Coordinates of C-alpha atoms in Angstrom, one line a residue:
Chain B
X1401 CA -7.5 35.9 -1.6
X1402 CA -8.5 33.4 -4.3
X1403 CA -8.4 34.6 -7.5
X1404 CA -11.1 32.0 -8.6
X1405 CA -13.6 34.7 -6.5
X1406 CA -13.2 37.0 -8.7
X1407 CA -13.3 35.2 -11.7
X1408 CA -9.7 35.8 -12.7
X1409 CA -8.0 32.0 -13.9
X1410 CA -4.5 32.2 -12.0
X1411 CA -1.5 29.8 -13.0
X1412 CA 1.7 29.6 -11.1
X1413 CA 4.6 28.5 -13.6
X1414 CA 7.3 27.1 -11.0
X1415 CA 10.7 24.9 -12.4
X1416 CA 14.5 25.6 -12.7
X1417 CA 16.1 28.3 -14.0
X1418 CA 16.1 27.8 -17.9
X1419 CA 13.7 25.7 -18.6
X1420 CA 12.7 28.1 -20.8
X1421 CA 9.4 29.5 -18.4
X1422 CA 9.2 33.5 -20.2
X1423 CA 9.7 31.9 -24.0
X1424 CA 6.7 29.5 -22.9
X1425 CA 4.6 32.5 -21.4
X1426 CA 5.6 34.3 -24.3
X1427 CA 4.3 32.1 -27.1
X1428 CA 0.9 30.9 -24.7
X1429 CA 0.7 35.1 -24.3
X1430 CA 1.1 35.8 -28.1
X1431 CA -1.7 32.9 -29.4
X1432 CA -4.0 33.4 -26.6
X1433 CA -3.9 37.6 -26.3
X1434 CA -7.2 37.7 -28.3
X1435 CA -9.5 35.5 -26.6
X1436 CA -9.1 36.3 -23.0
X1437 CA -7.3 39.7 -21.6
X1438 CA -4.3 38.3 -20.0
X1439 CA -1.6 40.1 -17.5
X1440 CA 1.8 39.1 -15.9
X1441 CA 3.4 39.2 -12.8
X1442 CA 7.3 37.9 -12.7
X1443 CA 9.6 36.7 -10.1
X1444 CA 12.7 37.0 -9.9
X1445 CA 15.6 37.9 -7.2
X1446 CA 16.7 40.7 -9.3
X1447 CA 16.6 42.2 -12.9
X1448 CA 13.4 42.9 -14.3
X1449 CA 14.2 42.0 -17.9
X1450 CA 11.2 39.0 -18.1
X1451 CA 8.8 41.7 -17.0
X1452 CA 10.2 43.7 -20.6
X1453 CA 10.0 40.1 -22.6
X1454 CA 6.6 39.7 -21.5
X1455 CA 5.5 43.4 -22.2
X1456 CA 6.8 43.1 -25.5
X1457 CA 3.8 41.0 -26.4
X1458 CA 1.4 44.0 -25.4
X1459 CA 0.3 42.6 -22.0
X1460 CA 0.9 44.2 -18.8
X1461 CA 3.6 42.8 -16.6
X1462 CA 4.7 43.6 -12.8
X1463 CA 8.3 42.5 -12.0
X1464 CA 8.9 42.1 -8.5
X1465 CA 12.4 41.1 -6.8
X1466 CA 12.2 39.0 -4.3
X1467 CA 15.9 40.0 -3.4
X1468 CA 17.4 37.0 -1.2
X1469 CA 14.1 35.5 -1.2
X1470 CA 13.6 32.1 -3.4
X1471 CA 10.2 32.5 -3.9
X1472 CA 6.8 34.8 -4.5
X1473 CA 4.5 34.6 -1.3
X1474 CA 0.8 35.6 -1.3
X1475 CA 1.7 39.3 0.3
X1476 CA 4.1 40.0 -1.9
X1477 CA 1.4 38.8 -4.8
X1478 CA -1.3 40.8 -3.3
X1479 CA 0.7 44.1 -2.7
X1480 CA 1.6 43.5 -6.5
X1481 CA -2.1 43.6 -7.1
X1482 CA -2.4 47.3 -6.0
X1483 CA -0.3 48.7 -9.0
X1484 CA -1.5 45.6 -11.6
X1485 CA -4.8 46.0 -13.1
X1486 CA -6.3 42.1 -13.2
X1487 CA -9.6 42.3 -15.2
X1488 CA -12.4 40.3 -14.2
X1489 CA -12.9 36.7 -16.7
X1490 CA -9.1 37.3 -17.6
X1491 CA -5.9 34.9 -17.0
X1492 CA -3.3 35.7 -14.6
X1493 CA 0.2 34.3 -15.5
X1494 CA 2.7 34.1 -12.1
X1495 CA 6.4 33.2 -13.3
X1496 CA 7.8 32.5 -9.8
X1497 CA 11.5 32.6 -9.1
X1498 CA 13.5 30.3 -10.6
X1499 CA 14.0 27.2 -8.1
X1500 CA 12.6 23.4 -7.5
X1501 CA 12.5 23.6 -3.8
X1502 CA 11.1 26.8 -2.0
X1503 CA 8.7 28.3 -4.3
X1504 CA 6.5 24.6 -3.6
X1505 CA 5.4 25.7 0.0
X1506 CA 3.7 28.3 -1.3
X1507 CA 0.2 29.1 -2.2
X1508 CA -0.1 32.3 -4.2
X1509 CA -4.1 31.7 -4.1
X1510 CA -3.4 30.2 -7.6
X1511 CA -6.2 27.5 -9.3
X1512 CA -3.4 25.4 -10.4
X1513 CA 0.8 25.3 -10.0
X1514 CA 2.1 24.4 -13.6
X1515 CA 5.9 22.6 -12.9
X1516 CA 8.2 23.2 -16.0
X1517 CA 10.8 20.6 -16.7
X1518 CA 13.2 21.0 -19.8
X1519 CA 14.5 18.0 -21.5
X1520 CA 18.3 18.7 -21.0
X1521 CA 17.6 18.7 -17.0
X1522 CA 17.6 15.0 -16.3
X1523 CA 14.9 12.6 -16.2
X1524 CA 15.7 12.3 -12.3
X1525 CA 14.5 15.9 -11.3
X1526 CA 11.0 14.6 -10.4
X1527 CA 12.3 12.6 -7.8
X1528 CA 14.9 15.2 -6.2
X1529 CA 12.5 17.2 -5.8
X1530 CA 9.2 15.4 -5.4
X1531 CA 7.5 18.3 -3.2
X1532 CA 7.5 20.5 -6.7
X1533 CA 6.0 18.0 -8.5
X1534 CA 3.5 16.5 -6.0
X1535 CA 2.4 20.5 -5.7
X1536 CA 1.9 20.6 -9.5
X1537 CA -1.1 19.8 -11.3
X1538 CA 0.0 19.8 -14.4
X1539 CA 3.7 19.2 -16.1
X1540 CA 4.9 21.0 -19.1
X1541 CA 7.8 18.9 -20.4
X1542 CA 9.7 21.9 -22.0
X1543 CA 12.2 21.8 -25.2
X1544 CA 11.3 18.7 -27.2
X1545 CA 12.4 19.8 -30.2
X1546 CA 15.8 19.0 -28.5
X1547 CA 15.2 15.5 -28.0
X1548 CA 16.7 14.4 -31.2
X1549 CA 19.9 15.8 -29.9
X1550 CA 19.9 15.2 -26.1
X1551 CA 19.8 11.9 -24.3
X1552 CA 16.8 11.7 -22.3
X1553 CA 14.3 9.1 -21.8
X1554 CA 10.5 10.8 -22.2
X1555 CA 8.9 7.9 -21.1
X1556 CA 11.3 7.7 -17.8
X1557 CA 11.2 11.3 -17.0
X1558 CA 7.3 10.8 -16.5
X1559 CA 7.5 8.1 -14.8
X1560 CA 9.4 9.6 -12.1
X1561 CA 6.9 12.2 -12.2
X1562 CA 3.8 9.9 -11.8
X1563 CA 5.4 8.0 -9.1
X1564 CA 5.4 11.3 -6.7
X1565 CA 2.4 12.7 -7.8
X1566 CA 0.0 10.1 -9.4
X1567 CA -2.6 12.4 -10.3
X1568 CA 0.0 14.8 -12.4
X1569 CA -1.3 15.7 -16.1
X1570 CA 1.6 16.4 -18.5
X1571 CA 2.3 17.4 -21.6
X1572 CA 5.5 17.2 -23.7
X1573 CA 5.7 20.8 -25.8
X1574 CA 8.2 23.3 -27.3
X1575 CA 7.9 26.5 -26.6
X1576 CA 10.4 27.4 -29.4
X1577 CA 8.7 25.6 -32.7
X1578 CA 5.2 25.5 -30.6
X1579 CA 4.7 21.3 -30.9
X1580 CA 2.2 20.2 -28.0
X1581 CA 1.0 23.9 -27.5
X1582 CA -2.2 23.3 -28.6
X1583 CA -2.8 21.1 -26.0
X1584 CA -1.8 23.7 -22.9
X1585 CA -4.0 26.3 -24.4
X1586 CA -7.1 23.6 -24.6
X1587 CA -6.2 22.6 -20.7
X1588 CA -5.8 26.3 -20.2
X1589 CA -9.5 27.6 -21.9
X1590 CA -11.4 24.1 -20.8
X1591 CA -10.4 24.7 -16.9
X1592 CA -10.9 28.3 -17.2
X1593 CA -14.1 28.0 -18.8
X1594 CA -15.4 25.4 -15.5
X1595 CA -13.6 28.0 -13.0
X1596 CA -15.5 31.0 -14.5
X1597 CA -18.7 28.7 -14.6
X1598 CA -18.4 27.5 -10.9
X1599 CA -17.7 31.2 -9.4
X1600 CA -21.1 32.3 -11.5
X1601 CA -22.8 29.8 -10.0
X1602 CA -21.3 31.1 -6.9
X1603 CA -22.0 34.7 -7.1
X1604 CA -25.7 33.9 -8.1
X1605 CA -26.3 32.0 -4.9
X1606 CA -25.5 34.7 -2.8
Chain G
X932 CA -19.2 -4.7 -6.0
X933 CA -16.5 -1.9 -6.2
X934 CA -13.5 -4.5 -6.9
X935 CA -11.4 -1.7 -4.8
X936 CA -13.5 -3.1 -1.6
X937 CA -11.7 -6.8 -2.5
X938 CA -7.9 -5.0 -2.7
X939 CA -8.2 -5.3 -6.7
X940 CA -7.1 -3.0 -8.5
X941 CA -9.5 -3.0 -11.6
X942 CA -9.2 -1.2 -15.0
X943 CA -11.6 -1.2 -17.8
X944 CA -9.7 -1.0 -21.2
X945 CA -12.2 0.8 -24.0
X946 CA -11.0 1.8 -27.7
X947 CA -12.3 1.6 -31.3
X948 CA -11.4 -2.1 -32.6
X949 CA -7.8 -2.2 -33.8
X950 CA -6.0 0.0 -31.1
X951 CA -4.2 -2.3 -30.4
X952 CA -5.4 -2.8 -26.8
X953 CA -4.5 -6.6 -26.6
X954 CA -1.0 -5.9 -27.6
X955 CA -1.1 -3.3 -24.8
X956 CA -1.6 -5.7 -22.7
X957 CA 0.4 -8.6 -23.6
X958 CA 3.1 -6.5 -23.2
X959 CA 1.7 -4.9 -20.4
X960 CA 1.4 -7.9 -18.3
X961 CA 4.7 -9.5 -19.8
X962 CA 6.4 -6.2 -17.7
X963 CA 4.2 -6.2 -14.9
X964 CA 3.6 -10.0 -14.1
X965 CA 6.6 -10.8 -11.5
X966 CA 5.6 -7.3 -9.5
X967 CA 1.4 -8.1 -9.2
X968 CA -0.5 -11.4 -9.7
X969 CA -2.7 -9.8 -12.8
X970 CA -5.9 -11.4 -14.4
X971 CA -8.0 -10.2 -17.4
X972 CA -11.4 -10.3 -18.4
X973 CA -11.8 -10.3 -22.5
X974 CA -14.7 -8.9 -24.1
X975 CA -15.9 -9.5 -27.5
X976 CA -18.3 -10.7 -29.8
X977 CA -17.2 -13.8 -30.8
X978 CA -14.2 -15.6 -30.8
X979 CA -11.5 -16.7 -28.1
X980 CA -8.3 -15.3 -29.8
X981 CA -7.8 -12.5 -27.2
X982 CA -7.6 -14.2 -24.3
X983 CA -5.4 -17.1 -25.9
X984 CA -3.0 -14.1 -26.7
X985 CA -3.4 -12.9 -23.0
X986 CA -3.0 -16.9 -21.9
X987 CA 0.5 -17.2 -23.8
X988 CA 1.8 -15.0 -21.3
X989 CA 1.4 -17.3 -18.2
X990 CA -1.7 -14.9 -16.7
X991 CA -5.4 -16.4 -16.2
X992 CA -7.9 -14.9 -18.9
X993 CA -11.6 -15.4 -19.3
X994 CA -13.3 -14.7 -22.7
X995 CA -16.7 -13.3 -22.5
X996 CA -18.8 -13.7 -26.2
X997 CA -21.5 -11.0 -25.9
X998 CA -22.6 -11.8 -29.0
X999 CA -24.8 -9.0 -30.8
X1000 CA -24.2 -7.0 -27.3
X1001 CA -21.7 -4.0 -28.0
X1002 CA -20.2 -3.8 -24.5
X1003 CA -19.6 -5.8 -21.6
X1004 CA -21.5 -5.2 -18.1
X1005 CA -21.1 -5.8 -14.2
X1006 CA -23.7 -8.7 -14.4
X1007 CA -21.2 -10.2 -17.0
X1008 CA -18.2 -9.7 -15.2
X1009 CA -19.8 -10.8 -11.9
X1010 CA -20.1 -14.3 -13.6
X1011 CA -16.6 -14.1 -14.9
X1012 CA -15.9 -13.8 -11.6
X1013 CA -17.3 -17.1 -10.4
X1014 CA -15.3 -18.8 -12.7
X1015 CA -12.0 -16.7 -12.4
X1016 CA -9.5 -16.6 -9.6
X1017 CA -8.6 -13.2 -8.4
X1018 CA -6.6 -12.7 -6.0
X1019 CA -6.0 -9.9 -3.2
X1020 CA -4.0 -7.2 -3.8
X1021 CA -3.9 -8.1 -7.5
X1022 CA -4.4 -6.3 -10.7
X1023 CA -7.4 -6.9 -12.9
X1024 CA -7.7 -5.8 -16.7
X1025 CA -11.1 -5.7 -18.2
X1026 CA -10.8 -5.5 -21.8
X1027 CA -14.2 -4.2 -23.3
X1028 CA -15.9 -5.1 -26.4
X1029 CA -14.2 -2.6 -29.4
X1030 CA -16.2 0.3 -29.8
X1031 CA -16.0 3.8 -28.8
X1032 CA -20.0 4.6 -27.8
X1033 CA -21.4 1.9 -25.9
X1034 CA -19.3 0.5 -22.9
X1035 CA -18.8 4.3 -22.1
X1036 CA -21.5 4.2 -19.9
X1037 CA -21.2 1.0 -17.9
X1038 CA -19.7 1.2 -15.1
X1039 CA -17.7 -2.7 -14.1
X1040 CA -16.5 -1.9 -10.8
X1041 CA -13.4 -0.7 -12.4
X1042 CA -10.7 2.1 -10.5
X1043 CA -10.5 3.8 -13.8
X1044 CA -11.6 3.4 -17.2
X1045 CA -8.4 3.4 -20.0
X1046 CA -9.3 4.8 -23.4
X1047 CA -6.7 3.6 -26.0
X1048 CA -6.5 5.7 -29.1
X1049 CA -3.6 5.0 -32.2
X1050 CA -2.4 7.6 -33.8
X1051 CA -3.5 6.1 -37.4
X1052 CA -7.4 6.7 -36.5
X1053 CA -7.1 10.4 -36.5
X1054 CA -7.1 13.5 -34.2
X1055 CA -10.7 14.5 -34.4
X1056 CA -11.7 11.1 -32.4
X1057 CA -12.0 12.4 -28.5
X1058 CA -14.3 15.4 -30.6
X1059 CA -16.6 12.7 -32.5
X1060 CA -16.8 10.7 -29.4
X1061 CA -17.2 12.5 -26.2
X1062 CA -18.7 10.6 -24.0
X1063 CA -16.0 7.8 -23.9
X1064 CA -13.1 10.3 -23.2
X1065 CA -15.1 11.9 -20.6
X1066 CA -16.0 8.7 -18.7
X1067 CA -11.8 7.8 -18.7
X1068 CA -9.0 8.6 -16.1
X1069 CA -6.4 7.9 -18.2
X1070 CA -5.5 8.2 -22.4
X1071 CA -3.1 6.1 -23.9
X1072 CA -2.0 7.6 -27.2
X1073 CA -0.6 3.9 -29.2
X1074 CA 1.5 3.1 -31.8
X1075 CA 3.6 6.3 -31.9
X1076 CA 6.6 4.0 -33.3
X1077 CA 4.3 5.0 -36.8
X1078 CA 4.1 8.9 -36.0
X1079 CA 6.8 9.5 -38.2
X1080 CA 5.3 7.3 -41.4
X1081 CA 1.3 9.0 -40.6
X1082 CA 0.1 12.6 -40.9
X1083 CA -1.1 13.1 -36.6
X1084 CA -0.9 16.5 -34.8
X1085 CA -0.2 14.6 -31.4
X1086 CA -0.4 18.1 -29.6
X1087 CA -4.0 18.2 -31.7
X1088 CA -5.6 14.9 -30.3
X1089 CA -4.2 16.0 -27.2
X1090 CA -6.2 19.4 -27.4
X1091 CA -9.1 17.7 -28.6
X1092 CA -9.5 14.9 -25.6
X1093 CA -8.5 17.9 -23.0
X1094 CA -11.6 19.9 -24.3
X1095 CA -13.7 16.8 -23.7
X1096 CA -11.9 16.6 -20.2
X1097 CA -9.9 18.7 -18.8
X1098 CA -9.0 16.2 -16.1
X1099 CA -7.8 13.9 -18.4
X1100 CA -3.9 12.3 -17.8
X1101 CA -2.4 11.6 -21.2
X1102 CA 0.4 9.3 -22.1
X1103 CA 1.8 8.9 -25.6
X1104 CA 3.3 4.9 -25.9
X1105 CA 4.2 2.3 -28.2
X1106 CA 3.2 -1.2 -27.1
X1107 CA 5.2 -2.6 -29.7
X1108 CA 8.7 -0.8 -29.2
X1109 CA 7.9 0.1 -25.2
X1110 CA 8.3 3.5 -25.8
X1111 CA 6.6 5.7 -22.8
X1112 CA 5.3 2.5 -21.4
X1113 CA 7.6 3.2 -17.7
X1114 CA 4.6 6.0 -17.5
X1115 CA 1.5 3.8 -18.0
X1116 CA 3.6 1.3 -15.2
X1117 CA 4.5 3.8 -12.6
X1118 CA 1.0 5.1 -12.8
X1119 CA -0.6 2.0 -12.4
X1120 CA 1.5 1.5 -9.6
X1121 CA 1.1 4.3 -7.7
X1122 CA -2.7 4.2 -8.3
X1123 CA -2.4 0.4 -6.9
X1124 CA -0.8 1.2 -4.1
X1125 CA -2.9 4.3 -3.2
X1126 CA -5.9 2.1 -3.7
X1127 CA -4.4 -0.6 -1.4
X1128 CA -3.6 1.5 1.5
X1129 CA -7.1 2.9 1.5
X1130 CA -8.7 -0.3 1.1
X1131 CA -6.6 -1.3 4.2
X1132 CA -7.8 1.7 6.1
X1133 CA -11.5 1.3 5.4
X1134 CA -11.2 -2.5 6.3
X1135 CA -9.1 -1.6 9.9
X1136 CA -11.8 1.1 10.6
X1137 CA -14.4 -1.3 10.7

């Protein structure tokens, strides 16, 4: 199932582990809970203590453990559907399992796979793992408030990233002080705004 | 004519005057110039100094005067053309007449048009000025060797040109120090080459 069809806006958040994914769904979560509902589901092998991070914020979350599995597939998304209630015109935030290779495979029926990179990874990480990135429509370049104190070329680490995936948007943010934010939440509420326009237009033609 | 038919890859820079689009290119071609065989097209009013700036660094440059016009157009560049050498499987950069309405909708044959915004002209431009940040592919945010010396919300002009188009790639650079500028080159690149291999396709299915 597409979530588009139902006029629910579905992201899939996909890097390493610590790039900081929950503290960025946490902050997006906290300054964008009043204009559209929002709910959570979480992925990870076991634990469910982003599920609790993200239902501190007052949305609801579904952890599910993928056990030795590296990644979310659409079943498992889908029977997490049946205990998650996903209102209609609302954003659906996937935090897949921490890992640059499997979870790329894999469509969750998603609108858009957001790849988050954290500037103490390594400007290289585009290229090691180029099927993440080419899968990606958009890069979050996570944790520049470290720059200052890190050595790691901006300019580089995007160009790695535009040589696998030419067509890759990205935007440089902190999650922790919130720089760049403003600029995910307007790619956020400008593509949601077209989806939610294009499955009315849909709808009404039937 | 579509200059992707010819195996050029065209781009059509547009920005306010003062962005500092010449320098962009200077220093644009300067990198670039042993990789491609590059030629420009300058646009303005009056006056040759652009494309003696563009000539210093060993490239071929035609001036166009359009005198009271405020853009160029594809008649214009089509008789550039006759007195310009471009070669196969080169790159060609248009650079428009300064201003932010008119060349927005006049289409040169270009790949993609560039949109270069500074960060001393303010955050609300891609707002006051839709239409040109709509009709571009790509955003260049220039001069960002002076964010620290200006008051600019980068994550705020970001916002603003991704509620104009939310398919809009955004790079932040400085053509004076080079910062971010491996972005802008792999991207040209890997648009190049994509171009290249289609135009190569089309021609060997004829």
């Amino acid at each position: 199932m597409r979530f588009e069809q139902s006029g629910v806006f579905a992201l899939n958040f996909v890097s390493s582990p610590g790039s900081g994914k929950t503290q960025l769904l946490v902050r997006t979560i906290s300054d964008l809970k009043d204009r559209f509902p929002i709910s959570v589901i979480e992925g990870d092998q076991q634990t469910s203590n982003d599920a609790e991070r993200i239902r501190a914020t007052g949305v609801s979350a579904l952890q599910i453990n993928t056990g030795k599995g590296c990644h979310l597939d659409a079943h498992m998304v889908s029977r997490a559907l049946a205990e998650l209630t996903v209102a209609p015109s609302s954003l659906l935030f996937i935090e897949n399992v921490g890992n640059l290779v499997c979870p790329a495979a894999f469509d969750l029926g998603e609108a858009h796979k957001v790849v988050v990179l954290s500037v103490t990874e390594g400007e290289d990480k585009p290229l090691k793992y180029p099927e993440m990135f080419a899968a990606s429509d958009l890069m979050l370049l996570n944790k520049s408030d470290l720059l200052p104190h890190v050595e790691f070329d901006v300019g580089r680490c995007l160009a790695n990233a535009l040589k696998v995936n030419p067509d890759l948007q990205t935007l440089v943010v902190s999650a922790r002080t919130g720089e760049g934010m403003a600029a995910f939440y307007a790619w956020i509420e400008a593509r949601a705004a077209r989806a939610a326009a294009r499955s009315a237009r849909a709808a009404a033609a039937k």
